[in-house]
Amino acid sequence: MNPLLVLVIIAIYFAFLMIISYFASRNRNDETYFTGDRQSPWFLVAFGMVGAGLSGVTFVSLPGMVGNNSFFFYQFILGNIVGYLFITFVLIPLYYRLQLVSIYSYLQERFGNKTYKTGSLFFLVSQSFGAALRLLLAAKILQFALFDKFNIPFFVTVVIILFMVWLYTNKSGIKTIVWTDTLQTTFLILGAVITIYSILTSLNLTLGESIQKVIGLEYFTVFNWDSSSGNNFFKQFVAGILVSIAMIGLDQNMMQKTLTCKNQWDAQKNTLTYSFILAITQFLFMGLGVLLYIYAENQGIALPMDENGSLLDTDTLFPNLALNHLGTFAGLFFVLGITAASFSSVDSSLTALTTSFTYDFLDRSHKSSKEKKKLKNWVLLGFSFIIFLIIMIFSNSRGDIISLIFKVAGYTYGPLLGLYLFGMFSTIRIRDKWVPIICLLAPVCTYILSWYFKNTFHFDFGFINIAVNALLTMLGLILIKKT
């Protein structure tokens, strides 16, 4: 695809983001960046959150993942829907009742200051890694599609993306993102739909014929009942419930958007709507993945495999076909989709990281408006640098990023999940000062147990490691209860 055309597309898209930022930043105050003035329409938040939930990982990694894992990931998505019900009817009423800006303030009220800081710190680590890994995938594709053509190094590409995000979010933060996420979601979904249309046209298939073809292939296997497999239904379903609670309900990034709704009922409608749109969209992307493999086989496009017959670099399948084989129209919308994914994957994450660190670790109560603005900008710059470093560390990683993200999440979100479940469903008081140690030991013990079971019993925890991690955290909290 012509690199100048790619450059023009990105420039036009960025101009739209800046226009949205201009209008969103009018009539702002010191809290607008963090709360969005709590005036966001719930349906707008719901649709926009889909883009943040999908990001470049779903856009690229999920279709490619089908090659080695069939539709097994949909078991995880079904669990997500149950988890969203917990978020809607348990967590959101709690957050609105306490009028929280940083959701980790709950831990301070329930347990104490050490627990509060520990929970927030685990979020900061989790979100930094998640945002960096999501942006890494999108940045690699933009590097291939555009920046390589101008001999621009990868690290410069990442800096450019982070700087562009800063330009349109630094003034109004979450208020801007609620609106820009809507634009980003639209182009993410359009990218998938246009690609499907291009494949069907190329293969002379109707929509009905393509559905029959997809359903008839081994790729469409949804349920796995092998108890030793990491893709086992019960492991995936339970993990889906817990991961959605942890990565959405206990995530400042996603909840910060929800808490910009006018009231609790609007926030609940937002979460329920978001959960179903997201599930349908993820199914669409997995179906797209099957069509991409059908197209590659039909066109005789060789896909790299290892000695065991597993596909390598599955994350390159979609970009390779869209940019090199499916024509200019599909390539155009792919670039728009991945550009939307690049910004969507990092803008709300940086805002949430800035909010959490500012409210949880810095005292802003006695500062002037000018000092608050300066403090916020320095924190935003600091987390941009952290995300840049993580991207550089993982820049040579191979395989599907989506599996890596959920694997990391199992270790980083597990203690956070354990703290909240213990706090909400027990009345036990604990020795607050020991919580940081418990929360550090739990993921270490989870890793050791996972390694032991896999090597001794050939039993793969898979994504269920988050449940083991949360359980170990809760057991540790019982050990430090006050007598």
Short mmCIF file of C-alpha atoms in Angstrom, two decimals:
data_model
loop_
_atom_site.label_atom_id
_atom_site.label_comp_id
_atom_site.label_asym_id
_atom_site.label_seq_id
_atom_site.Cartn_x
_atom_site.Cartn_y
_atom_site.Cartn_z
CA MET A 1 0.00 0.00 0.00
CA ASN A 2 1.26 3.47 -0.88
CA PRO A 3 2.94 4.95 2.24
CA LEU A 4 1.91 8.51 1.31
CA LEU A 5 -1.73 7.39 1.25
CA VAL A 6 -1.24 5.79 4.68
CA LEU A 7 0.28 9.03 5.97
CA VAL A 8 -2.65 11.09 4.66
CA ILE A 9 -5.15 8.70 6.29
CA ILE A 10 -3.44 8.96 9.67
CA ALA A 11 -3.17 12.77 9.38
CA ILE A 12 -6.89 13.15 8.60
CA TYR A 13 -7.85 10.79 11.44
CA PHE A 14 -5.65 12.68 13.90
CA ALA A 15 -7.20 15.98 12.78
CA PHE A 16 -10.63 14.60 13.73
CA LEU A 17 -9.29 13.67 17.18
CA MET A 18 -7.91 17.17 17.69
CA ILE A 19 -11.24 18.74 16.69
CA ILE A 20 -13.05 16.55 19.23
CA SER A 21 -10.46 17.50 21.85
CA TYR A 22 -10.97 21.20 21.15
CA PHE A 23 -14.73 21.08 21.73
CA ALA A 24 -14.45 18.70 24.72
CA SER A 25 -11.90 20.93 26.47
CA ARG A 26 -14.13 24.01 26.60
CA ASN A 27 -15.58 24.95 29.99
CA ARG A 28 -13.27 22.56 31.81
CA ASN A 29 -12.15 22.79 35.44
CA ASP A 30 -9.50 21.14 37.63
CA GLU A 31 -11.52 17.90 37.88
CA THR A 32 -12.64 17.59 34.25
CA TYR A 33 -9.55 15.58 33.28
CA PHE A 34 -10.38 12.95 35.94
CA THR A 35 -14.21 12.87 36.10
CA GLY A 36 -15.47 14.25 32.77
CA ASP A 37 -17.76 16.45 34.92
CA ARG A 38 -19.93 13.30 35.35
CA GLN A 39 -22.11 14.32 32.39
CA SER A 40 -21.37 11.63 29.79
CA PRO A 41 -24.34 10.03 27.93
CA TRP A 42 -24.38 6.34 28.96
CA PHE A 43 -24.92 4.97 25.43
CA LEU A 44 -21.91 6.96 24.17
CA VAL A 45 -19.74 5.58 26.97
CA ALA A 46 -20.94 2.02 26.26
CA PHE A 47 -20.13 2.16 22.54
CA GLY A 48 -16.81 3.91 23.13
CA MET A 49 -15.74 1.36 25.75
CA VAL A 50 -15.99 -1.35 23.10
CA GLY A 51 -13.07 0.26 21.26
CA ALA A 52 -11.01 0.45 24.44
CA GLY A 53 -11.91 -3.15 25.29
CA LEU A 54 -11.03 -4.38 21.80
CA SER A 55 -7.93 -2.31 20.99
CA GLY A 56 -5.34 -3.52 18.50
CA VAL A 57 -5.09 -6.84 20.32
CA THR A 58 -8.59 -7.93 19.32
CA PHE A 59 -8.33 -6.23 15.95
CA VAL A 60 -5.23 -8.18 14.93
CA SER A 61 -4.40 -10.86 17.50
CA LEU A 62 -7.86 -12.43 17.95
CA PRO A 63 -8.38 -13.32 14.25
CA GLY A 64 -4.90 -14.86 14.08
CA MET A 65 -5.40 -16.74 17.36
CA VAL A 66 -8.10 -18.89 15.73
CA GLY A 67 -5.41 -20.74 13.75
CA ASN A 68 -3.98 -22.52 16.80
CA ASN A 69 -6.85 -22.28 19.30
CA SER A 70 -10.01 -22.56 17.17
CA PHE A 71 -12.98 -20.80 18.82
CA PHE A 72 -11.98 -21.92 22.33
CA PHE A 73 -11.48 -18.30 23.37
CA TYR A 74 -15.24 -17.79 23.08
CA GLN A 75 -15.66 -19.92 26.22
CA PHE A 76 -13.71 -17.16 27.97
CA ILE A 77 -15.96 -14.49 26.41
CA LEU A 78 -19.10 -16.28 27.68
CA GLY A 79 -17.60 -16.11 31.17
CA ASN A 80 -16.97 -12.39 30.62
CA ILE A 81 -20.72 -11.78 30.25
CA VAL A 82 -21.40 -13.32 33.68
CA GLY A 83 -18.59 -11.20 35.14
CA TYR A 84 -20.18 -8.04 33.73
CA LEU A 85 -23.38 -8.86 35.65
CA PHE A 86 -21.34 -8.83 38.87
CA ILE A 87 -19.81 -5.48 37.88
CA THR A 88 -23.23 -4.04 37.05
CA PHE A 89 -25.14 -5.07 40.16
CA VAL A 90 -22.41 -5.27 42.83
CA LEU A 91 -19.45 -3.00 42.01
CA ILE A 92 -21.14 -0.02 40.32
CA PRO A 93 -23.62 0.57 43.19
CA LEU A 94 -20.64 0.44 45.59
CA TYR A 95 -18.64 2.99 43.58
CA TYR A 96 -21.55 5.40 43.22
CA ARG A 97 -22.52 5.11 46.88
CA LEU A 98 -18.98 6.08 47.90
CA GLN A 99 -18.69 8.74 45.14
CA LEU A 100 -15.24 7.49 44.15
CA VAL A 101 -12.87 9.05 41.62
CA SER A 102 -10.14 6.47 42.18
CA ILE A 103 -11.95 3.17 42.77
CA TYR A 104 -9.11 1.98 45.02
CA SER A 105 -10.21 4.42 47.71
CA TYR A 106 -12.62 1.65 48.76
CA LEU A 107 -9.68 -0.41 50.02
CA GLN A 108 -8.63 2.39 52.34
CA GLU A 109 -12.07 2.54 53.92
CA ARG A 110 -12.35 -1.25 54.26
CA PHE A 111 -8.81 -2.24 55.30
CA GLY A 112 -6.49 0.73 55.71
CA ASN A 113 -3.91 2.89 53.98
CA LYS A 114 -1.33 0.15 53.21
CA THR A 115 -3.95 -1.99 51.48
CA TYR A 116 -5.21 1.03 49.56
CA LYS A 117 -1.73 1.87 48.26
CA THR A 118 -1.03 -1.80 47.48
CA GLY A 119 -4.22 -2.19 45.42
CA SER A 120 -3.53 0.98 43.49
CA LEU A 121 0.08 -0.04 42.88
CA PHE A 122 -0.99 -3.42 41.44
CA PHE A 123 -3.35 -1.59 39.10
CA LEU A 124 -0.56 0.74 37.98
CA VAL A 125 1.69 -2.23 37.18
CA SER A 126 -1.12 -4.18 35.47
CA GLN A 127 -2.34 -1.26 33.38
CA SER A 128 1.16 -0.20 32.37
CA PHE A 129 1.95 -3.67 31.03
CA GLY A 130 -1.48 -4.09 29.42
CA ALA A 131 -1.39 -0.69 27.70
CA ALA A 132 2.19 -1.22 26.50
CA LEU A 133 1.52 -4.68 25.06
CA ARG A 134 -1.64 -3.49 23.29
CA LEU A 135 0.17 -0.51 21.81
CA LEU A 136 3.16 -2.68 20.86
CA LEU A 137 1.11 -4.72 18.42
CA ALA A 138 -0.48 -1.68 16.76
CA ALA A 139 2.83 0.19 16.62
CA LYS A 140 4.53 -2.77 14.89
CA ILE A 141 1.89 -2.75 12.16
CA LEU A 142 2.13 1.01 11.63
CA GLN A 143 5.89 0.58 11.49
CA PHE A 144 5.49 -2.01 8.73
CA ALA A 145 2.80 -0.07 6.83
CA LEU A 146 4.31 3.40 7.05
CA PHE A 147 7.36 4.25 9.12
CA ASP A 148 9.68 1.61 7.62
CA LYS A 149 9.09 3.21 4.22
CA PHE A 150 10.64 6.43 5.54
CA ASN A 151 13.46 4.62 7.41
CA ILE A 152 12.12 5.79 10.78
CA PRO A 153 13.30 3.56 13.68
CA PHE A 154 10.68 1.71 15.73
CA PHE A 155 11.42 3.58 18.95
CA VAL A 156 10.74 6.88 17.14
CA THR A 157 7.41 5.46 15.92
CA VAL A 158 6.38 4.72 19.51
CA VAL A 159 7.43 8.21 20.64
CA ILE A 160 5.38 9.79 17.83
CA ILE A 161 2.26 7.83 18.80
CA LEU A 162 2.62 8.70 22.49
CA PHE A 163 3.17 12.37 21.66
CA MET A 164 0.07 12.48 19.44
CA VAL A 165 -2.00 10.90 22.22
CA TRP A 166 -0.71 13.53 24.65
CA LEU A 167 -1.74 16.33 22.27
CA TYR A 168 -5.44 15.46 22.24
CA THR A 169 -5.85 14.17 25.82
CA ASN A 170 -3.71 16.42 28.04
CA LYS A 171 -6.36 19.13 28.53
CA SER A 172 -9.62 17.32 29.23
CA GLY A 173 -8.53 13.71 29.68
CA ILE A 174 -11.47 11.37 30.23
CA LYS A 175 -14.00 13.89 28.88
CA THR A 176 -12.21 13.88 25.52
CA ILE A 177 -11.68 10.12 25.54
CA VAL A 178 -15.40 9.35 26.01
CA TRP A 179 -15.98 11.03 22.62
CA THR A 180 -12.82 9.92 20.78
CA ASP A 181 -13.42 6.29 21.83
CA THR A 182 -16.69 6.40 19.91
CA LEU A 183 -14.84 7.35 16.73
CA GLN A 184 -12.21 4.70 17.40
CA THR A 185 -14.81 1.95 17.97
CA THR A 186 -16.52 2.85 14.70
CA PHE A 187 -13.34 2.46 12.66
CA LEU A 188 -12.31 -0.74 14.47
CA ILE A 189 -15.60 -2.43 13.57
CA LEU A 190 -15.61 -0.96 10.05
CA GLY A 191 -12.13 -2.38 9.51
CA ALA A 192 -13.40 -5.89 10.24
CA VAL A 193 -16.60 -5.53 8.21
CA ILE A 194 -14.81 -4.15 5.11
CA THR A 195 -12.20 -6.93 5.31
CA ILE A 196 -14.94 -9.57 5.45
CA TYR A 197 -16.63 -7.97 2.45
CA SER A 198 -13.34 -7.96 0.51
CA ILE A 199 -12.70 -11.65 1.27
CA LEU A 200 -16.24 -12.70 0.28
CA THR A 201 -15.95 -10.72 -2.96
CA SER A 202 -12.56 -12.27 -3.77
CA LEU A 203 -13.79 -15.82 -3.09
CA ASN A 204 -17.20 -15.26 -4.77
CA LEU A 205 -19.06 -16.23 -1.60
CA THR A 206 -22.37 -14.92 -0.32
CA LEU A 207 -22.72 -14.12 3.38
CA GLY A 208 -24.83 -17.26 3.89
CA GLU A 209 -22.30 -19.45 2.07
CA SER A 210 -19.43 -18.01 4.12
CA ILE A 211 -21.26 -18.71 7.40
CA GLN A 212 -21.86 -22.33 6.36
CA LYS A 213 -18.21 -22.67 5.33
CA VAL A 214 -16.93 -21.25 8.63
CA ILE A 215 -19.23 -23.45 10.75
CA GLY A 216 -18.18 -26.56 8.85
CA LEU A 217 -14.46 -26.17 9.56
CA GLU A 218 -12.46 -27.46 12.53
CA TYR A 219 -11.59 -23.86 13.36
CA PHE A 220 -15.17 -23.41 14.59
CA THR A 221 -14.75 -25.83 17.51
CA VAL A 222 -15.99 -23.83 20.51
CA PHE A 223 -15.98 -26.18 23.50
CA ASN A 224 -13.04 -28.12 24.93
CA TRP A 225 -13.75 -30.72 27.64
CA ASP A 226 -10.16 -31.98 28.12
CA SER A 227 -9.53 -31.33 31.83
CA SER A 228 -5.74 -31.14 31.42
CA SER A 229 -5.89 -28.54 28.64
CA GLY A 230 -5.50 -24.83 29.28
CA ASN A 231 -8.47 -24.38 26.88
CA ASN A 232 -10.82 -26.55 28.98
CA PHE A 233 -14.33 -25.06 29.13
CA PHE A 234 -14.56 -24.75 32.91
CA LYS A 235 -11.10 -23.14 33.17
CA GLN A 236 -11.88 -20.68 30.38
CA PHE A 237 -15.41 -19.88 31.62
CA VAL A 238 -14.44 -19.31 35.26
CA ALA A 239 -11.36 -17.36 34.18
CA GLY A 240 -13.59 -15.26 31.91
CA ILE A 241 -15.79 -14.33 34.87
CA LEU A 242 -12.87 -13.43 37.14
CA VAL A 243 -10.78 -11.65 34.50
CA SER A 244 -13.70 -9.45 33.43
CA ILE A 245 -14.34 -8.51 37.08
CA ALA A 246 -10.64 -7.76 37.57
CA MET A 247 -9.77 -6.14 34.22
CA ILE A 248 -13.02 -4.17 33.87
CA GLY A 249 -14.69 -3.83 37.27
CA LEU A 250 -11.48 -3.35 39.27
CA ASP A 251 -9.73 -1.41 36.53
CA GLN A 252 -9.52 2.37 36.91
CA ASN A 253 -9.28 2.70 33.13
CA MET A 254 -12.68 1.14 32.34
CA MET A 255 -14.50 2.20 35.50
CA GLN A 256 -13.35 5.81 35.15
CA LYS A 257 -15.38 6.03 31.94
CA THR A 258 -18.39 4.38 33.57
CA LEU A 259 -18.26 6.76 36.53
CA THR A 260 -18.55 9.74 34.17
CA CYS A 261 -22.22 8.76 33.63
CA LYS A 262 -24.80 11.02 35.25
CA ASN A 263 -26.11 8.47 37.75
CA GLN A 264 -25.90 4.84 38.85
CA TRP A 265 -28.71 3.58 36.59
CA ASP A 266 -27.07 5.13 33.51
CA ALA A 267 -23.76 3.52 34.50
CA GLN A 268 -25.44 0.12 34.85
CA LYS A 269 -27.15 0.44 31.46
CA ASN A 270 -23.78 1.36 30.02
CA THR A 271 -22.06 -1.76 31.40
CA LEU A 272 -24.80 -4.17 30.31
CA THR A 273 -24.93 -2.69 26.80
CA TYR A 274 -21.16 -2.70 26.52
CA SER A 275 -20.90 -6.36 27.55
CA PHE A 276 -23.24 -7.61 24.83
CA ILE A 277 -21.85 -5.38 22.06
CA LEU A 278 -18.33 -6.51 22.99
CA ALA A 279 -19.28 -10.22 22.92
CA ILE A 280 -20.90 -9.86 19.48
CA THR A 281 -17.95 -7.88 18.14
CA GLN A 282 -15.41 -10.41 19.42
CA PHE A 283 -17.38 -13.19 17.71
CA LEU A 284 -17.23 -11.14 14.51
CA PHE A 285 -13.44 -10.88 14.75
CA MET A 286 -13.04 -14.61 15.37
CA GLY A 287 -15.22 -15.34 12.33
CA LEU A 288 -13.02 -12.94 10.37
CA GLY A 289 -10.03 -15.00 11.49
CA VAL A 290 -11.46 -18.18 9.95
CA LEU A 291 -12.15 -16.33 6.69
CA LEU A 292 -8.57 -15.03 6.64
CA TYR A 293 -7.23 -18.60 6.91
CA ILE A 294 -9.65 -19.77 4.21
CA TYR A 295 -8.47 -16.94 1.96
CA ALA A 296 -4.79 -17.72 2.60
CA GLU A 297 -5.33 -21.39 1.73
CA ASN A 298 -7.36 -20.53 -1.37
CA GLN A 299 -4.67 -18.14 -2.64
CA GLY A 300 -1.81 -20.52 -1.83
CA ILE A 301 -0.25 -18.15 0.70
CA ALA A 302 2.24 -20.07 2.84
CA LEU A 303 1.99 -19.51 6.60
CA PRO A 304 5.03 -20.20 8.82
CA MET A 305 4.80 -23.19 11.18
CA ASP A 306 7.00 -24.78 13.82
CA GLU A 307 8.13 -28.41 13.88
CA ASN A 308 4.92 -29.41 15.73
CA GLY A 309 2.65 -27.96 13.07
CA SER A 310 1.59 -24.92 15.10
CA LEU A 311 1.35 -21.62 13.28
CA LEU A 312 3.97 -18.98 14.03
CA ASP A 313 3.50 -15.20 14.19
CA THR A 314 -0.29 -15.45 13.94
CA ASP A 315 -0.50 -11.72 14.71
CA THR A 316 0.91 -11.00 11.24
CA LEU A 317 -1.88 -12.83 9.37
CA PHE A 318 -4.44 -10.00 9.24
CA PRO A 319 -2.02 -7.13 8.47
CA ASN A 320 -0.20 -9.16 5.82
CA LEU A 321 -3.38 -10.08 3.93
CA ALA A 322 -5.05 -6.66 4.35
CA LEU A 323 -2.05 -4.63 3.24
CA ASN A 324 -0.61 -6.93 0.57
CA HIS A 325 -3.39 -9.09 -0.87
CA LEU A 326 -6.94 -7.77 -0.35
CA GLY A 327 -6.66 -4.53 -2.33
CA THR A 328 -6.49 -0.82 -1.59
CA PHE A 329 -10.02 -0.53 -0.17
CA ALA A 330 -9.45 -3.22 2.49
CA GLY A 331 -5.97 -1.86 3.17
CA LEU A 332 -7.36 1.65 3.66
CA PHE A 333 -9.86 0.54 6.31
CA PHE A 334 -7.31 -1.73 7.94
CA VAL A 335 -4.99 1.27 8.41
CA LEU A 336 -7.89 3.30 9.81
CA GLY A 337 -8.77 0.45 12.15
CA ILE A 338 -5.25 -0.11 13.42
CA THR A 339 -4.71 3.65 13.80
CA ALA A 340 -7.86 3.82 15.90
CA ALA A 341 -6.57 0.83 17.85
CA SER A 342 -3.21 2.50 18.43
CA PHE A 343 -4.76 5.57 20.02
CA SER A 344 -7.58 3.72 21.76
CA SER A 345 -5.17 1.27 23.38
CA VAL A 346 -3.15 3.95 25.10
CA ASP A 347 -5.14 7.18 25.54
CA SER A 348 -7.60 5.95 28.17
CA SER A 349 -4.89 3.87 29.86
CA LEU A 350 -2.64 6.89 30.29
CA THR A 351 -5.55 8.94 31.65
CA ALA A 352 -6.46 6.18 34.13
CA LEU A 353 -2.83 5.74 35.22
CA THR A 354 -2.50 9.49 35.71
CA THR A 355 -5.76 9.62 37.68
CA SER A 356 -4.93 6.68 39.91
CA PHE A 357 -1.40 7.84 40.75
CA THR A 358 -2.47 11.46 41.27
CA TYR A 359 -5.36 10.62 43.60
CA ASP A 360 -3.81 7.62 45.37
CA PHE A 361 -0.22 8.72 45.91
CA LEU A 362 -0.07 12.52 45.63
CA ASP A 363 -1.65 15.17 47.85
CA ARG A 364 -3.36 17.70 45.57
CA SER A 365 -5.88 19.07 48.08
CA HIS A 366 -3.87 22.18 49.05
CA LYS A 367 -2.42 22.96 45.63
CA SER A 368 -3.43 25.83 43.36
CA SER A 369 -5.06 25.23 39.98
CA LYS A 370 -1.74 25.93 38.23
CA GLU A 371 0.13 23.51 40.51
CA LYS A 372 -2.49 20.79 39.93
CA LYS A 373 -2.15 21.16 36.17
CA LYS A 374 1.65 20.99 36.36
CA LEU A 375 1.50 17.92 38.61
CA LYS A 376 -0.91 16.15 36.28
CA ASN A 377 1.30 16.85 33.25
CA TRP A 378 4.41 15.48 34.96
CA VAL A 379 2.59 12.30 35.99
CA LEU A 380 1.24 11.86 32.45
CA LEU A 381 4.75 12.29 31.04
CA GLY A 382 6.15 9.79 33.54
CA PHE A 383 3.71 7.04 32.61
CA SER A 384 4.22 7.71 28.91
CA PHE A 385 7.91 7.01 29.48
CA ILE A 386 7.16 3.81 31.44
CA ILE A 387 4.94 2.50 28.64
CA PHE A 388 7.67 3.35 26.13
CA LEU A 389 10.22 1.32 28.13
CA ILE A 390 7.93 -1.74 28.39
CA ILE A 391 7.28 -1.65 24.64
CA MET A 392 11.01 -1.61 23.96
CA ILE A 393 11.57 -4.57 26.30
CA PHE A 394 8.91 -6.71 24.55
CA SER A 395 9.52 -5.38 21.03
CA ASN A 396 10.97 -8.70 19.80
CA SER A 397 8.19 -10.92 21.21
CA ARG A 398 6.48 -13.42 18.89
CA GLY A 399 3.15 -15.24 18.98
CA ASP A 400 -0.28 -13.85 19.79
CA ILE A 401 -0.16 -10.87 22.14
CA ILE A 402 -3.68 -11.50 23.42
CA SER A 403 -2.61 -14.67 25.26
CA LEU A 404 0.38 -12.87 26.76
CA ILE A 405 -1.83 -10.03 28.02
CA PHE A 406 -4.25 -12.34 29.83
CA LYS A 407 -1.39 -14.44 31.21
CA VAL A 408 0.26 -11.33 32.68
CA ALA A 409 -3.14 -10.14 33.94
CA GLY A 410 -3.59 -13.37 35.88
CA TYR A 411 -0.54 -12.54 37.97
CA THR A 412 -0.97 -8.77 38.32
CA TYR A 413 -4.76 -8.52 38.79
CA GLY A 414 -5.08 -11.65 40.98
CA PRO A 415 -4.14 -9.94 44.28
CA LEU A 416 -6.45 -7.02 43.45
CA LEU A 417 -9.33 -9.43 42.83
CA GLY A 418 -8.58 -11.24 46.09
CA LEU A 419 -8.58 -7.99 48.08
CA TYR A 420 -11.96 -6.86 46.75
CA LEU A 421 -13.70 -10.23 47.09
CA PHE A 422 -12.39 -10.59 50.64
CA GLY A 423 -13.44 -7.05 51.48
CA MET A 424 -16.96 -7.30 50.06
CA PHE A 425 -17.89 -10.80 51.19
CA SER A 426 -16.38 -10.94 54.68
CA THR A 427 -16.35 -8.76 57.77
CA ILE A 428 -12.88 -9.88 58.87
CA ARG A 429 -10.48 -7.11 59.91
CA ILE A 430 -6.82 -7.59 59.02
CA ARG A 431 -3.39 -6.25 59.97
CA ASP A 432 -3.06 -3.69 57.24
CA LYS A 433 0.75 -3.43 57.34
CA TRP A 434 1.22 -7.06 56.17
CA VAL A 435 -0.95 -6.75 53.05
CA PRO A 436 1.87 -5.71 50.66
CA ILE A 437 3.81 -8.88 51.54
CA ILE A 438 0.75 -11.10 51.03
CA CYS A 439 0.03 -9.50 47.66
CA LEU A 440 3.61 -10.03 46.50
CA LEU A 441 3.79 -13.64 47.69
CA ALA A 442 0.48 -14.69 46.07
CA PRO A 443 1.57 -14.29 42.40
CA VAL A 444 4.98 -15.87 43.16
CA CYS A 445 3.27 -18.91 44.70
CA THR A 446 0.81 -19.02 41.77
CA TYR A 447 3.69 -19.18 39.30
CA ILE A 448 5.39 -21.97 41.27
CA LEU A 449 2.15 -23.99 41.49
CA SER A 450 1.46 -23.48 37.80
CA TRP A 451 4.93 -24.70 36.88
CA TYR A 452 4.68 -27.70 39.24
CA PHE A 453 1.27 -28.88 38.01
CA LYS A 454 2.24 -28.48 34.37
CA ASN A 455 5.51 -30.39 34.70
CA THR A 456 4.34 -33.03 37.18
CA PHE A 457 0.72 -33.71 36.21
CA HIS A 458 0.65 -32.17 32.70
CA PHE A 459 -2.17 -29.96 34.00
CA ASP A 460 -2.19 -26.46 32.50
CA PHE A 461 -3.82 -23.75 34.63
CA GLY A 462 -4.31 -21.60 31.54
CA PHE A 463 -6.12 -18.34 32.28
CA ILE A 464 -7.43 -19.84 35.55
CA ASN A 465 -4.19 -18.72 37.23
CA ILE A 466 -6.06 -15.54 38.20
CA ALA A 467 -8.43 -17.65 40.36
CA VAL A 468 -5.51 -19.44 42.04
CA ASN A 469 -3.80 -16.09 42.62
CA ALA A 470 -6.93 -14.49 44.14
CA LEU A 471 -7.55 -17.53 46.35
CA LEU A 472 -3.97 -17.50 47.67
CA THR A 473 -4.34 -13.78 48.39
CA MET A 474 -7.52 -14.39 50.40
CA LEU A 475 -5.91 -17.25 52.32
CA GLY A 476 -3.01 -14.95 53.13
CA LEU A 477 -5.42 -12.27 54.36
CA ILE A 478 -7.00 -14.80 56.73
CA LEU A 479 -3.56 -15.53 58.18
CA ILE A 480 -3.09 -11.84 59.08
CA LYS A 481 -6.58 -11.25 60.49
CA LYS A 482 -6.93 -9.37 63.75
CA THR A 483 -7.76 -11.59 66.71
#
